[in-house]
mmCIF file of C-alpha atoms and ligand atoms in Angstrom:
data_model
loop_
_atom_site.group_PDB
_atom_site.id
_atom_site.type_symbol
_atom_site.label_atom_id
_atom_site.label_comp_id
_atom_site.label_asym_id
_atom_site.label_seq_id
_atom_site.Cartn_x
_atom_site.Cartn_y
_atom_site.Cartn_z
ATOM 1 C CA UNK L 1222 -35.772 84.508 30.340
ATOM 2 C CA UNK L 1223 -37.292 81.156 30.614
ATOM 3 C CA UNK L 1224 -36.960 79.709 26.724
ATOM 4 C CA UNK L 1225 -38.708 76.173 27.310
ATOM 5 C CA UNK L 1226 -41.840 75.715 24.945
ATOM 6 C CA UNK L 1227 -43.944 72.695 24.692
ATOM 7 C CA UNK L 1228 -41.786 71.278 21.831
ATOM 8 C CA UNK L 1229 -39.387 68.871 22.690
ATOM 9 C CA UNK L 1230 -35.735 69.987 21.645
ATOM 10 C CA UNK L 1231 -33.788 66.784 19.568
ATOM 11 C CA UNK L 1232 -30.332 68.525 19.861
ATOM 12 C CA UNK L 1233 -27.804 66.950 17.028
ATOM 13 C CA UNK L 1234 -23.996 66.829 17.126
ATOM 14 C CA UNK L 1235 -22.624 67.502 14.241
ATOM 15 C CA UNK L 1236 -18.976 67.101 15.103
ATOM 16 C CA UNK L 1237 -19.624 63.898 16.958
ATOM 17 C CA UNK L 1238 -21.231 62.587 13.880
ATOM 18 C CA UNK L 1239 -18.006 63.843 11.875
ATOM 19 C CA UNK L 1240 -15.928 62.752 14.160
ATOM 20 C CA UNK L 1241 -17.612 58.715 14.182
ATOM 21 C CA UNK L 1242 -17.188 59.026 9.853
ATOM 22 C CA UNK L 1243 -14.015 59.952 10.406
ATOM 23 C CA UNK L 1244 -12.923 57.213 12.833
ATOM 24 C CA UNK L 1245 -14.811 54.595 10.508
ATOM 25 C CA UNK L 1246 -12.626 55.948 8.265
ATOM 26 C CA UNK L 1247 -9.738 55.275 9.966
ATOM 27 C CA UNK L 1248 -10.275 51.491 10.225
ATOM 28 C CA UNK L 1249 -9.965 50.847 6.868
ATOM 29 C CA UNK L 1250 -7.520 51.281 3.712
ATOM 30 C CA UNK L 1251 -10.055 51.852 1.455
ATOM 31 C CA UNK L 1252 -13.553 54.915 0.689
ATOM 32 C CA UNK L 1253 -15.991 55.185 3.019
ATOM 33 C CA UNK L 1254 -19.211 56.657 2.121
ATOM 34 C CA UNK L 1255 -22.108 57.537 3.829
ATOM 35 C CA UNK L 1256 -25.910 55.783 3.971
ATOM 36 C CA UNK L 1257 -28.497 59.047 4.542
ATOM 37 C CA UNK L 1258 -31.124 57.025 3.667
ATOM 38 C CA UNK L 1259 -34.889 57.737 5.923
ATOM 39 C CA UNK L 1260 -33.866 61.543 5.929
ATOM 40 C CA UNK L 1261 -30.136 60.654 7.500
ATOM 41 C CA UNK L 1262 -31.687 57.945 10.291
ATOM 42 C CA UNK L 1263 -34.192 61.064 11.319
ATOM 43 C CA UNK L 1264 -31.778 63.586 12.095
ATOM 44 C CA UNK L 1265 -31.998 65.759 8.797
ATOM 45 C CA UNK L 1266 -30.090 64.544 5.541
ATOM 46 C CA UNK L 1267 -29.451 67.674 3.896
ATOM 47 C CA UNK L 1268 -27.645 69.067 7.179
ATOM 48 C CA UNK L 1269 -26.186 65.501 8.412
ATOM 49 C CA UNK L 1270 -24.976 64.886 4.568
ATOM 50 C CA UNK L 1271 -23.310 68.597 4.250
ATOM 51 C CA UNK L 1272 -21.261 67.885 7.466
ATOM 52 C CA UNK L 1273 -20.177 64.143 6.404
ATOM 53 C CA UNK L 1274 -19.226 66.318 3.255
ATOM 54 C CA UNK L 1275 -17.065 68.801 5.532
ATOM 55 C CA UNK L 1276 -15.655 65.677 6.876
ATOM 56 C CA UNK L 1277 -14.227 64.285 3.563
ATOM 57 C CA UNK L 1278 -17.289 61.586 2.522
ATOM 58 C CA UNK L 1279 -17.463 61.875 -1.424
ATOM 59 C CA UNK L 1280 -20.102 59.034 -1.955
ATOM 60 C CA UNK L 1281 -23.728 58.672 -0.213
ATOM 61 C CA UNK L 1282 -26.539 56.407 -0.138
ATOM 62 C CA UNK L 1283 -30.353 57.007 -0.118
ATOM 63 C CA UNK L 1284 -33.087 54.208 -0.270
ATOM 64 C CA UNK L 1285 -35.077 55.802 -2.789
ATOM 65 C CA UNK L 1286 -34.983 57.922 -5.361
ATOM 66 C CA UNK L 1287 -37.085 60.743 -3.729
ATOM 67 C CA UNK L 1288 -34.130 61.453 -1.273
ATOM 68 C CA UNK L 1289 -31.670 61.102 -3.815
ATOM 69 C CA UNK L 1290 -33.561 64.036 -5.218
ATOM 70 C CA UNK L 1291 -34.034 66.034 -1.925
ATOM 71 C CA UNK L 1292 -30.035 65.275 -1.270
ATOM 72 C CA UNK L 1293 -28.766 66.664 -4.467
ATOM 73 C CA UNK L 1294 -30.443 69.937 -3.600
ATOM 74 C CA UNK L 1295 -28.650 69.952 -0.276
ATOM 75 C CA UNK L 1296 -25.286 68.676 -1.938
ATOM 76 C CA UNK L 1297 -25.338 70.210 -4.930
ATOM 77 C CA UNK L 1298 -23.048 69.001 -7.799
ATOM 78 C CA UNK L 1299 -20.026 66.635 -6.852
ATOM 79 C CA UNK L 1300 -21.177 63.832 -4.444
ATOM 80 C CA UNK L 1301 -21.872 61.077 -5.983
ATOM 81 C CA UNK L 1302 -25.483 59.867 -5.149
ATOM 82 C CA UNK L 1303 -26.659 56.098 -4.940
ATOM 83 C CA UNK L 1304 -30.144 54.456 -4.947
ATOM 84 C CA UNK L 1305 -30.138 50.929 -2.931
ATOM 85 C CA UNK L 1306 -33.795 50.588 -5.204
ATOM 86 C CA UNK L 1307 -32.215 50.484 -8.256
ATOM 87 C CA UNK L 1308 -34.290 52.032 -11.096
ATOM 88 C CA UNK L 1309 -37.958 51.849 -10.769
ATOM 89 C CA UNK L 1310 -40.108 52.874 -13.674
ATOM 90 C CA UNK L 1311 -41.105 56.128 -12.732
ATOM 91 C CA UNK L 1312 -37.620 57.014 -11.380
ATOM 92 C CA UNK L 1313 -35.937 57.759 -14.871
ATOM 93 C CA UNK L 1314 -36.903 61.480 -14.495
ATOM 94 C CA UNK L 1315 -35.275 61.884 -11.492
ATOM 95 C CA UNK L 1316 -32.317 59.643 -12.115
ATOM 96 C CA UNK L 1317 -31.655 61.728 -15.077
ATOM 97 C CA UNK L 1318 -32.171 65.461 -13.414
ATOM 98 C CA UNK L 1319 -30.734 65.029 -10.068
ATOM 99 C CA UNK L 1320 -27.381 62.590 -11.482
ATOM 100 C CA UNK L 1321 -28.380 59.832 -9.157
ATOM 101 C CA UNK L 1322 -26.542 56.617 -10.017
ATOM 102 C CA UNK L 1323 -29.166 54.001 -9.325
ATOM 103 C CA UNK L 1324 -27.517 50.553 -8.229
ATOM 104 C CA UNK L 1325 -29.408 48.085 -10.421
ATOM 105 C CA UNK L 1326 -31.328 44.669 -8.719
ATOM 106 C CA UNK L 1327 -32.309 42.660 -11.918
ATOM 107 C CA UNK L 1328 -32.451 42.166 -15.522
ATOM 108 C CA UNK L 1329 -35.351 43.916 -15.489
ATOM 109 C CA UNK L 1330 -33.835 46.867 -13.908
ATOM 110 C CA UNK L 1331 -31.082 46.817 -16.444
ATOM 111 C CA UNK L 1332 -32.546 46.940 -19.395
ATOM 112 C CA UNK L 1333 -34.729 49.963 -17.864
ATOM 113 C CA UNK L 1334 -31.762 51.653 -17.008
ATOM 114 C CA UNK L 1335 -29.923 51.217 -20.015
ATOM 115 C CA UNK L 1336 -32.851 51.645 -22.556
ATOM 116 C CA UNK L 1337 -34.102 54.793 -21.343
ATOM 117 C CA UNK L 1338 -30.428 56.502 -19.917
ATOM 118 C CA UNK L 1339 -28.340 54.917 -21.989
ATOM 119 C CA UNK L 1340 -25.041 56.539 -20.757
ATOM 120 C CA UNK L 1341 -26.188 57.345 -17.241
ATOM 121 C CA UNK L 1342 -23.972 55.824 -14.210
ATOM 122 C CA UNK L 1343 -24.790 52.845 -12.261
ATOM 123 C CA UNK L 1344 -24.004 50.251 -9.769
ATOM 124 C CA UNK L 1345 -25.231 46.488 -9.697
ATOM 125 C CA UNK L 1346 -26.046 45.206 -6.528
ATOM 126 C CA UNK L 1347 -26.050 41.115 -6.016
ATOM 127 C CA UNK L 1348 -27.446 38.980 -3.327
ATOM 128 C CA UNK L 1349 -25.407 36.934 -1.627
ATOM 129 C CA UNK L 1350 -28.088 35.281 0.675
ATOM 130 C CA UNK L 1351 -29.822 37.905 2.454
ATOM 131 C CA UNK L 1352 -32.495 37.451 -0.158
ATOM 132 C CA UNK L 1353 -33.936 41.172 -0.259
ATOM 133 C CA UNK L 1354 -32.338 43.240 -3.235
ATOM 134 C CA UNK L 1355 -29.861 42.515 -5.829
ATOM 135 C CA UNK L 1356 -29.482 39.894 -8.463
ATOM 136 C CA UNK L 1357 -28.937 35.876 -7.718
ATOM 137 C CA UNK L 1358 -25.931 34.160 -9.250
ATOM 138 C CA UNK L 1359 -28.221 32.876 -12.433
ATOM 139 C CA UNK L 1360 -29.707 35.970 -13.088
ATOM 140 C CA UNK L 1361 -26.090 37.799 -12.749
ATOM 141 C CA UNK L 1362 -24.401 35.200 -15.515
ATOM 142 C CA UNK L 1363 -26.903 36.505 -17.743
ATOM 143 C CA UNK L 1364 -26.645 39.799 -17.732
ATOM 144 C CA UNK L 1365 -22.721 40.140 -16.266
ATOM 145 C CA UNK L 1366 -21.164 40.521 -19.150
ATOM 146 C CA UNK L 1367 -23.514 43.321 -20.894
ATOM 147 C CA UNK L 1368 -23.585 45.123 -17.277
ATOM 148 C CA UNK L 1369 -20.256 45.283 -16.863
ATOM 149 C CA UNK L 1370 -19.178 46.589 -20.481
ATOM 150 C CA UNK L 1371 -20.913 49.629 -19.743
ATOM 151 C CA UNK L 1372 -18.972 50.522 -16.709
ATOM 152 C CA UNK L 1373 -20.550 50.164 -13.325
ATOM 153 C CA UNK L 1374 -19.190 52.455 -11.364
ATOM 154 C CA UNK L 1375 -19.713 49.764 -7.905
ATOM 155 C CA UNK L 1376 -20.407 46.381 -7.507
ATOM 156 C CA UNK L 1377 -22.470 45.808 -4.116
ATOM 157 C CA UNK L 1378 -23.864 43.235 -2.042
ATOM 158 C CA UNK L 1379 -25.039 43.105 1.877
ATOM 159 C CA UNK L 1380 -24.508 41.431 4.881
ATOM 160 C CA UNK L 1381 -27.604 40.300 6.809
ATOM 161 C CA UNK L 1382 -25.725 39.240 10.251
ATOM 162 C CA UNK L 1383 -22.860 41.693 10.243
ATOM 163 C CA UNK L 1384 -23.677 42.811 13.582
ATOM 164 C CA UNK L 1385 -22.954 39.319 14.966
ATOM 165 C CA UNK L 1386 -18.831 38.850 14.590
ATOM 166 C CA UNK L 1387 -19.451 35.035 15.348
ATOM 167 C CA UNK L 1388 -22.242 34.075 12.536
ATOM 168 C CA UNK L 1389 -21.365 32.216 10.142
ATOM 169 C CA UNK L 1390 -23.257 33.483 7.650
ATOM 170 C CA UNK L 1391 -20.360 36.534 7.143
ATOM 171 C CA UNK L 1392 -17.753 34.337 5.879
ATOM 172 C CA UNK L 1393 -20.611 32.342 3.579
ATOM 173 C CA UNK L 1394 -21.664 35.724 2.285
ATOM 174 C CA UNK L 1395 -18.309 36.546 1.701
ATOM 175 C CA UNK L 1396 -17.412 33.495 -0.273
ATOM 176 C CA UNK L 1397 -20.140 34.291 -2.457
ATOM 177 C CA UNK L 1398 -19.304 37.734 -3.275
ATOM 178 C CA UNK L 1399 -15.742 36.721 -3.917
ATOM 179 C CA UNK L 1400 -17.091 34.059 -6.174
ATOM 180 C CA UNK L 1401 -19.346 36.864 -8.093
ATOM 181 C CA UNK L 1402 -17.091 39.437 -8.301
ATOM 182 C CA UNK L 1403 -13.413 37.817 -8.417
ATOM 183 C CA UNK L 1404 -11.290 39.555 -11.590
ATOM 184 C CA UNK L 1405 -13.909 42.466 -12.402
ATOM 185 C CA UNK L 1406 -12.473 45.835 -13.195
ATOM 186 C CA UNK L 1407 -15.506 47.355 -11.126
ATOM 187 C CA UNK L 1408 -14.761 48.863 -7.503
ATOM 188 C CA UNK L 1409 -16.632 46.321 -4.874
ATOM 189 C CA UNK L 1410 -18.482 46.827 -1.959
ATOM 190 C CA UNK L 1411 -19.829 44.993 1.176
ATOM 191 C CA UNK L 1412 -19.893 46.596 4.404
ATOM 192 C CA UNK L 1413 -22.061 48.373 5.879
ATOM 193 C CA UNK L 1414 -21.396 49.406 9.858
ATOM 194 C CA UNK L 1415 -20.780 45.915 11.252
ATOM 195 C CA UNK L 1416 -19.254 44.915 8.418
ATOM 196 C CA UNK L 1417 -16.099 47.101 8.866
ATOM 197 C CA UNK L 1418 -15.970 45.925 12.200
ATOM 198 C CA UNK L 1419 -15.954 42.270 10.590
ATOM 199 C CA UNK L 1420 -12.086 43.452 9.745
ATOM 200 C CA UNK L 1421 -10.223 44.234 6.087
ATOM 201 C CA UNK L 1422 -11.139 41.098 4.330
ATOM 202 C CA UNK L 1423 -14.792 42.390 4.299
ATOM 203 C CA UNK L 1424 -13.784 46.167 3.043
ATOM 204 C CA UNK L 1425 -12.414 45.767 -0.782
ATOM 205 C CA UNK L 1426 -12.892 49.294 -2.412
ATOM 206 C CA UNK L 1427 -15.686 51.230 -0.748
ATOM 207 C CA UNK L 1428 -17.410 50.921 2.890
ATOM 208 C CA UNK L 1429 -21.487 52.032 3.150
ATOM 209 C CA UNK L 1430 -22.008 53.030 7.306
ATOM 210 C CA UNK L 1431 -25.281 54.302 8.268
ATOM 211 C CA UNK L 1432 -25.858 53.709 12.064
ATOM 212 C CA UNK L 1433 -22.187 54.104 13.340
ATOM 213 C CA UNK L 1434 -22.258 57.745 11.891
ATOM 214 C CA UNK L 1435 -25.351 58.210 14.554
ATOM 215 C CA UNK L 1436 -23.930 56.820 17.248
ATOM 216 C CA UNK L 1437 -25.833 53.365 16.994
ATOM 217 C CA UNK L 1438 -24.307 50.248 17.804
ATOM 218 C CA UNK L 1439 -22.724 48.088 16.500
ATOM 219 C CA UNK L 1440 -20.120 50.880 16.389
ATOM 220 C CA UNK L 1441 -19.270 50.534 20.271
ATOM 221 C CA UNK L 1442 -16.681 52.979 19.951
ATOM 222 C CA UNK L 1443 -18.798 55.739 18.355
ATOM 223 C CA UNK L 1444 -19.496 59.458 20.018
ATOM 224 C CA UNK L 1445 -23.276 59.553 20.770
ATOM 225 C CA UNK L 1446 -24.834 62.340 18.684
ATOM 226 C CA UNK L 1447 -28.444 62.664 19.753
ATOM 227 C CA UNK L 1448 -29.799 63.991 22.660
ATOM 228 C CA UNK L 1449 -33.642 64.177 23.476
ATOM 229 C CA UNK L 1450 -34.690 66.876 25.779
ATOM 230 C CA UNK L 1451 -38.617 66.796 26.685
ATOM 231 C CA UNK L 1452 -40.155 69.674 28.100
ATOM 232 C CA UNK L 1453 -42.590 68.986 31.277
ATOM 233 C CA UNK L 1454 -45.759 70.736 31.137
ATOM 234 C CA UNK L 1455 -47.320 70.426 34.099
ATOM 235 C CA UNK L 1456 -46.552 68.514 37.862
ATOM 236 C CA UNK L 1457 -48.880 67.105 40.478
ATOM 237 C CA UNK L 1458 -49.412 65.240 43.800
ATOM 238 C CA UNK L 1459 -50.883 61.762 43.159
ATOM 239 C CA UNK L 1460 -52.108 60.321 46.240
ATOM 240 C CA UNK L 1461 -52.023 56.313 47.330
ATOM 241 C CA UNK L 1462 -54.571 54.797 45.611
ATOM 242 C CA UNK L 1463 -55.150 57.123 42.976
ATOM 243 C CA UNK L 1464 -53.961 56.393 39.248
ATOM 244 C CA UNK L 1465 -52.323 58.184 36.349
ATOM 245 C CA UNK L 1466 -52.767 57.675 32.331
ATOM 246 C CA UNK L 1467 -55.239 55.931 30.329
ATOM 247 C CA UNK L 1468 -56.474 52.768 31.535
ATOM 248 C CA UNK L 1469 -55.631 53.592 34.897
ATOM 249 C CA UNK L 1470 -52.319 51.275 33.777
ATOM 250 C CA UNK L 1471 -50.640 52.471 37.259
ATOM 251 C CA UNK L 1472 -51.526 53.396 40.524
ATOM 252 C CA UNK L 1473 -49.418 54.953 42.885
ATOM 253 C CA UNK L 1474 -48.920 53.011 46.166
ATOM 254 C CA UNK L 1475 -47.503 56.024 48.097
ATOM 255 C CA UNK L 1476 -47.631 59.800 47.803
ATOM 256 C CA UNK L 1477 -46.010 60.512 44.506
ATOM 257 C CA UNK L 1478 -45.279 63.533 42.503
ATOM 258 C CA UNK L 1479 -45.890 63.002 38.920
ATOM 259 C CA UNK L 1480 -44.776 65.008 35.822
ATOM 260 C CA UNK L 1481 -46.348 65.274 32.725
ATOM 261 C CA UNK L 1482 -43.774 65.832 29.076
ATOM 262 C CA UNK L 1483 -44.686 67.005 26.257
ATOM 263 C CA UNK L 1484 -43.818 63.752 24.049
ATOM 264 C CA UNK L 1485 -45.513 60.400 22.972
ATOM 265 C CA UNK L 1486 -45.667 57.956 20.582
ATOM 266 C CA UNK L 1487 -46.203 60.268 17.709
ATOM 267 C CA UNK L 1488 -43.019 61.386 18.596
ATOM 268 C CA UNK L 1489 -41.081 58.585 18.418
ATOM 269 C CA UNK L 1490 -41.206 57.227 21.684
ATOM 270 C CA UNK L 1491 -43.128 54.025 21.035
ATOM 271 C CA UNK L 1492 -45.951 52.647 23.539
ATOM 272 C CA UNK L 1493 -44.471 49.558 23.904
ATOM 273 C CA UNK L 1494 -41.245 50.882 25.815
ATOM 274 C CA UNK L 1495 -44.041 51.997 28.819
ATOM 275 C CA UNK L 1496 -43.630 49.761 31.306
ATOM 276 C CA UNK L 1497 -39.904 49.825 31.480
ATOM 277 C CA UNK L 1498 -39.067 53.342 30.291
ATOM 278 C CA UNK L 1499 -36.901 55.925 32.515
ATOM 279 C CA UNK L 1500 -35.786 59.486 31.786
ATOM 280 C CA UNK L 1501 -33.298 61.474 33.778
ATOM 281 C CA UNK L 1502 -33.103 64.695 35.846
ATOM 282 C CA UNK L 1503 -29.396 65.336 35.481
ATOM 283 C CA UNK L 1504 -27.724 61.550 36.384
ATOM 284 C CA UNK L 1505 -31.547 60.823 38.156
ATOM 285 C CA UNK L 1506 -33.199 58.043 36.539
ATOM 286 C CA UNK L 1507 -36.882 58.748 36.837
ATOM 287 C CA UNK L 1508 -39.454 55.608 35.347
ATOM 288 C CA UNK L 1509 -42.048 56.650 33.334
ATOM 289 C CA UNK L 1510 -45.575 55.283 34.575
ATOM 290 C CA UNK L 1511 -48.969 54.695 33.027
ATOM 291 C CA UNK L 1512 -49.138 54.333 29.606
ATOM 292 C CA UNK L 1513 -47.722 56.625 27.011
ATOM 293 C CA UNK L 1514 -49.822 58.587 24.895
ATOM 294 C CA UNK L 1515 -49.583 60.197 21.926
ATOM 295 C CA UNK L 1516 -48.518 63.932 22.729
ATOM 296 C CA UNK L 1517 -47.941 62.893 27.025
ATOM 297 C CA UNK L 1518 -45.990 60.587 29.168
ATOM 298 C CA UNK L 1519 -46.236 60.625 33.004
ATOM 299 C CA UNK L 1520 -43.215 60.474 34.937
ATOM 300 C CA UNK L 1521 -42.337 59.575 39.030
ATOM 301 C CA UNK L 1522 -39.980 62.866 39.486
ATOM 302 C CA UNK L 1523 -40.710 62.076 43.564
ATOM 303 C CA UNK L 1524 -37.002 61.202 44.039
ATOM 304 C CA UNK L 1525 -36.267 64.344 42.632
ATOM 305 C CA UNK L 1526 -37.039 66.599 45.695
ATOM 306 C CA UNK L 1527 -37.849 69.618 43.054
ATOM 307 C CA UNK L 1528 -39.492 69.973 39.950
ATOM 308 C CA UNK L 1529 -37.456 69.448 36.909
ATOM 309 C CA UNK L 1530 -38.423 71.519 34.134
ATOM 310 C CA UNK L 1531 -37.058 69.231 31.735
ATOM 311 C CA UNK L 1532 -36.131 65.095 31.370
ATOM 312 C CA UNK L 1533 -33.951 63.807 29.012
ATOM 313 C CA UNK L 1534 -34.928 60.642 27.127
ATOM 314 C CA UNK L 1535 -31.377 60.456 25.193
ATOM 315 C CA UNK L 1536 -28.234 61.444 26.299
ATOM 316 C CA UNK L 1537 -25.220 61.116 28.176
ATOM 317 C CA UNK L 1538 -26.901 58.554 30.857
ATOM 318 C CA UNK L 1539 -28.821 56.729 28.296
ATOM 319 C CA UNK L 1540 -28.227 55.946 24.687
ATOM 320 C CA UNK L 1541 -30.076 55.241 22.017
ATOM 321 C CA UNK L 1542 -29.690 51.340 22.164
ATOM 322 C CA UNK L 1543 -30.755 51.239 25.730
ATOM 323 C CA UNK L 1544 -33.993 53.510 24.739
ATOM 324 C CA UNK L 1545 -34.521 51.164 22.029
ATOM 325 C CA UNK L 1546 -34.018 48.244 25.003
ATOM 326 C CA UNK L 1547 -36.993 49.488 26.660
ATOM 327 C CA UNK L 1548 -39.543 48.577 23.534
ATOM 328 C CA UNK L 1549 -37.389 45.278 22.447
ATOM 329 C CA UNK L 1550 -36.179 47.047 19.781
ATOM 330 C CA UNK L 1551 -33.053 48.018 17.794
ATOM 331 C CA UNK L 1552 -31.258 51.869 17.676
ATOM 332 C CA UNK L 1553 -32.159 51.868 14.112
ATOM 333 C CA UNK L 1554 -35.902 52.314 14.236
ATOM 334 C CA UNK L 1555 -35.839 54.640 17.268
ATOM 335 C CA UNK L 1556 -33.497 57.005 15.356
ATOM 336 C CA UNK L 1557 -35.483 56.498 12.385
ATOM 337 C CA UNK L 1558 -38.788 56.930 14.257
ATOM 338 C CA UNK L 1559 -38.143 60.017 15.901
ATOM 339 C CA UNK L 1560 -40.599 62.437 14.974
ATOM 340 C CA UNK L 1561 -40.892 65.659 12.587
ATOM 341 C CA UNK L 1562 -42.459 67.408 15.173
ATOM 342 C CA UNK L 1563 -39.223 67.980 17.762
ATOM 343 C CA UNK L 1564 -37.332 70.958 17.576
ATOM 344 C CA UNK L 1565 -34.144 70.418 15.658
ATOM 345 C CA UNK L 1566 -30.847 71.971 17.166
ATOM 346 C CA UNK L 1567 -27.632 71.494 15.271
ATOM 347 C CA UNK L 1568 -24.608 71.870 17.343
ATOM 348 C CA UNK L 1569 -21.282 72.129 15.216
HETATM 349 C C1 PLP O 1831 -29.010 50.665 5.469
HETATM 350 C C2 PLP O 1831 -27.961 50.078 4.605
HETATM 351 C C3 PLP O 1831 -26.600 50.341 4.875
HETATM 352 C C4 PLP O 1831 -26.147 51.019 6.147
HETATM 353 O O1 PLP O 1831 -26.257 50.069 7.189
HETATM 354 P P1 PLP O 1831 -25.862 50.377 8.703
HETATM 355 O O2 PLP O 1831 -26.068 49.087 9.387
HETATM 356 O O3 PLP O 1831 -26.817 51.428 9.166
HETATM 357 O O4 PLP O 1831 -24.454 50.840 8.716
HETATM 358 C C5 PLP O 1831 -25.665 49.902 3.955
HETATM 359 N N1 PLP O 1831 -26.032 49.204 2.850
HETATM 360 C C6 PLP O 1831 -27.323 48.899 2.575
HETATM 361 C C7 PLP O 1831 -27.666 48.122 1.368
HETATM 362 C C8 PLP O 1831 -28.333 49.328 3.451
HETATM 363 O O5 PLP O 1831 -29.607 49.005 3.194
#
């Protein structure tokens, strides 16, 4: 029986993704946790968290408090659960129901958290130059010796150029988190992916990968875990001359045979990667042409000889990185923007 529907099928691998924890893992001496944060990079944080769990990860990471929320149902009791956003006013409900440990970003934060929880776990997290979250060195001396009599159960900062070995900025950020932190009792963190690969000075007590787990770069070395499969709906003769898509964007300049998937930008696959897009039939690269839409994308499938009856978009020929290479764009927001509306299929 023919199974292919319209839906395009975003098939996850589970033990690849357990398998790239595991081997970040391996690289260092000390924990390594896990960022689910944007519903695990778009592949499903209950299910992607529950398998990092199988794989030994005892801490993870959210952005928000929402998914903190959402994660504790999937995890139950046990993890521990961290908010990069700190404590926001109307978080303390949540905080306080779902035992997320909210890592603070200011005095103002603070005294929130420790007004209306007093008791509750947290974490501090500094800036050491990235200027996005976390407290400056001024506004640290003035609350660093309150914050850590209560116990924070991590002290965190992050690396804005990680994923360039050679910057400079690593060893400055560094400095200044040694400089913040040096002779606290607190357990330190402030890696993230790249910043394992930076090597052990950069580890101290507790490593925070996201993308690596996925299969993004800068983790070279990591299993791919995504593939995209896109169903084609229909498939037609073009003739010279004649034109395919909105805007009549291409026009074929010899007899072509043109397939139409059932994916577009809503999906995920963003209009800017048009022009220099390619899927593949098997190891058969095949360009997309026209312009993408939001539910179609045309494809040249003439080299093909026969009529595939689905292209890949991700996979073994083509990772995520090089998708994200066809918009300008990084892994991370092609992971992230992959769309609710695929068909998700968990492979163990
Ligand atoms: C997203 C994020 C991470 C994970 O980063 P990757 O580059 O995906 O490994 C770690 N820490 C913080 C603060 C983050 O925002």
């Amino acid at each position: 029986m023919n199974t292919i529907m319209s839906t395009a099928t975003l098939n996850i691998n589970l033990a690849a993704l357990a398998d790239n924890w595991r081997d970040l893992d391996s690289r260092t001496g000390c924990e390594t946790a896990a960022v689910v944060k944007a519903d695990g990079y778009g592949l499903g944080a209950g299910v992607v968290a529950r398998a990092l769990a199988g794989a030994g990860a005892r801490s993870f990471f959210v952005a928000v408090a929402e998914e903190g929320v959402i994660l504790r149902k999937a995890l139950g009791e046990g993890p521990a659960i961290s908010v990069f956003s700190g404590h926001m006013a109307g978080d303390t409900e949540m905080i306080r129901d779902a035992g997320l440990t909210p890592m603070l970003n200011s005095v103002d934060q603070m005294l929130r958290h420790v007004e209306g929880l007093p008791g509750h776990p947290f974490g501090l997290q500094l800036d050491t130059g990235m200027n996005r979250l976390g407290m400056e060195a001024a506004e640290w001396d003035a609350v660093r010796e309150l914050a850590l009599g209560q116990n924070p159960r991590l002290v965190m900062s992050h690396l804005a150029c990680a994923d360039t070995p050679e910057h400079e900025m690593n060893a400055r950020q560094l400095a200044r988190f040694h400089e913040m932190t040096d002779g606290i009792d607190a357990p330190r963190s402030l890696a993230a992916t790249g910043g394992i690969l930076l090597g052990p000075e950069y580890h101290f007590d507790l490593t925070r990968p996201g993308v690596g787990l996925y299969g993004g770069l800068p983790f070279v070395d990591a299993r791919p875990v995504v593939t995209l499969d896109v169903p084609v709906i229909q498939v037609r003769d073009v003739a010279p001359g004649e034109t395919v898509g909105y805007a009549n964007a291409w026009t074929a300049d010899t007899p072509s045979r043109i397939a139409t998937i059932s994916a577009g930008y809503a999906d995920g696959i963003i209009r800017a990667m048009g022009p220099n897009a390619a899927l593949h039939a098997g190891s058969t690269g095949v360009p997309v042409v026209g312009r993408i839409s939001m539910d179609l994308i045309g494809v040249d499938v003439t080299a093909l000889g026969s009529d595939p009856e689905t292209l890949q978009l991700i996979g073994a020929h083509q990772s995520v990185d090089t998708v994200a290479g066809f918009a300008g764009t990084i892994g991370y927001e092609i992971l992230t923007s992959l769309g609710a509306r695929y068909r998700r299929v968990y492979a163990q």
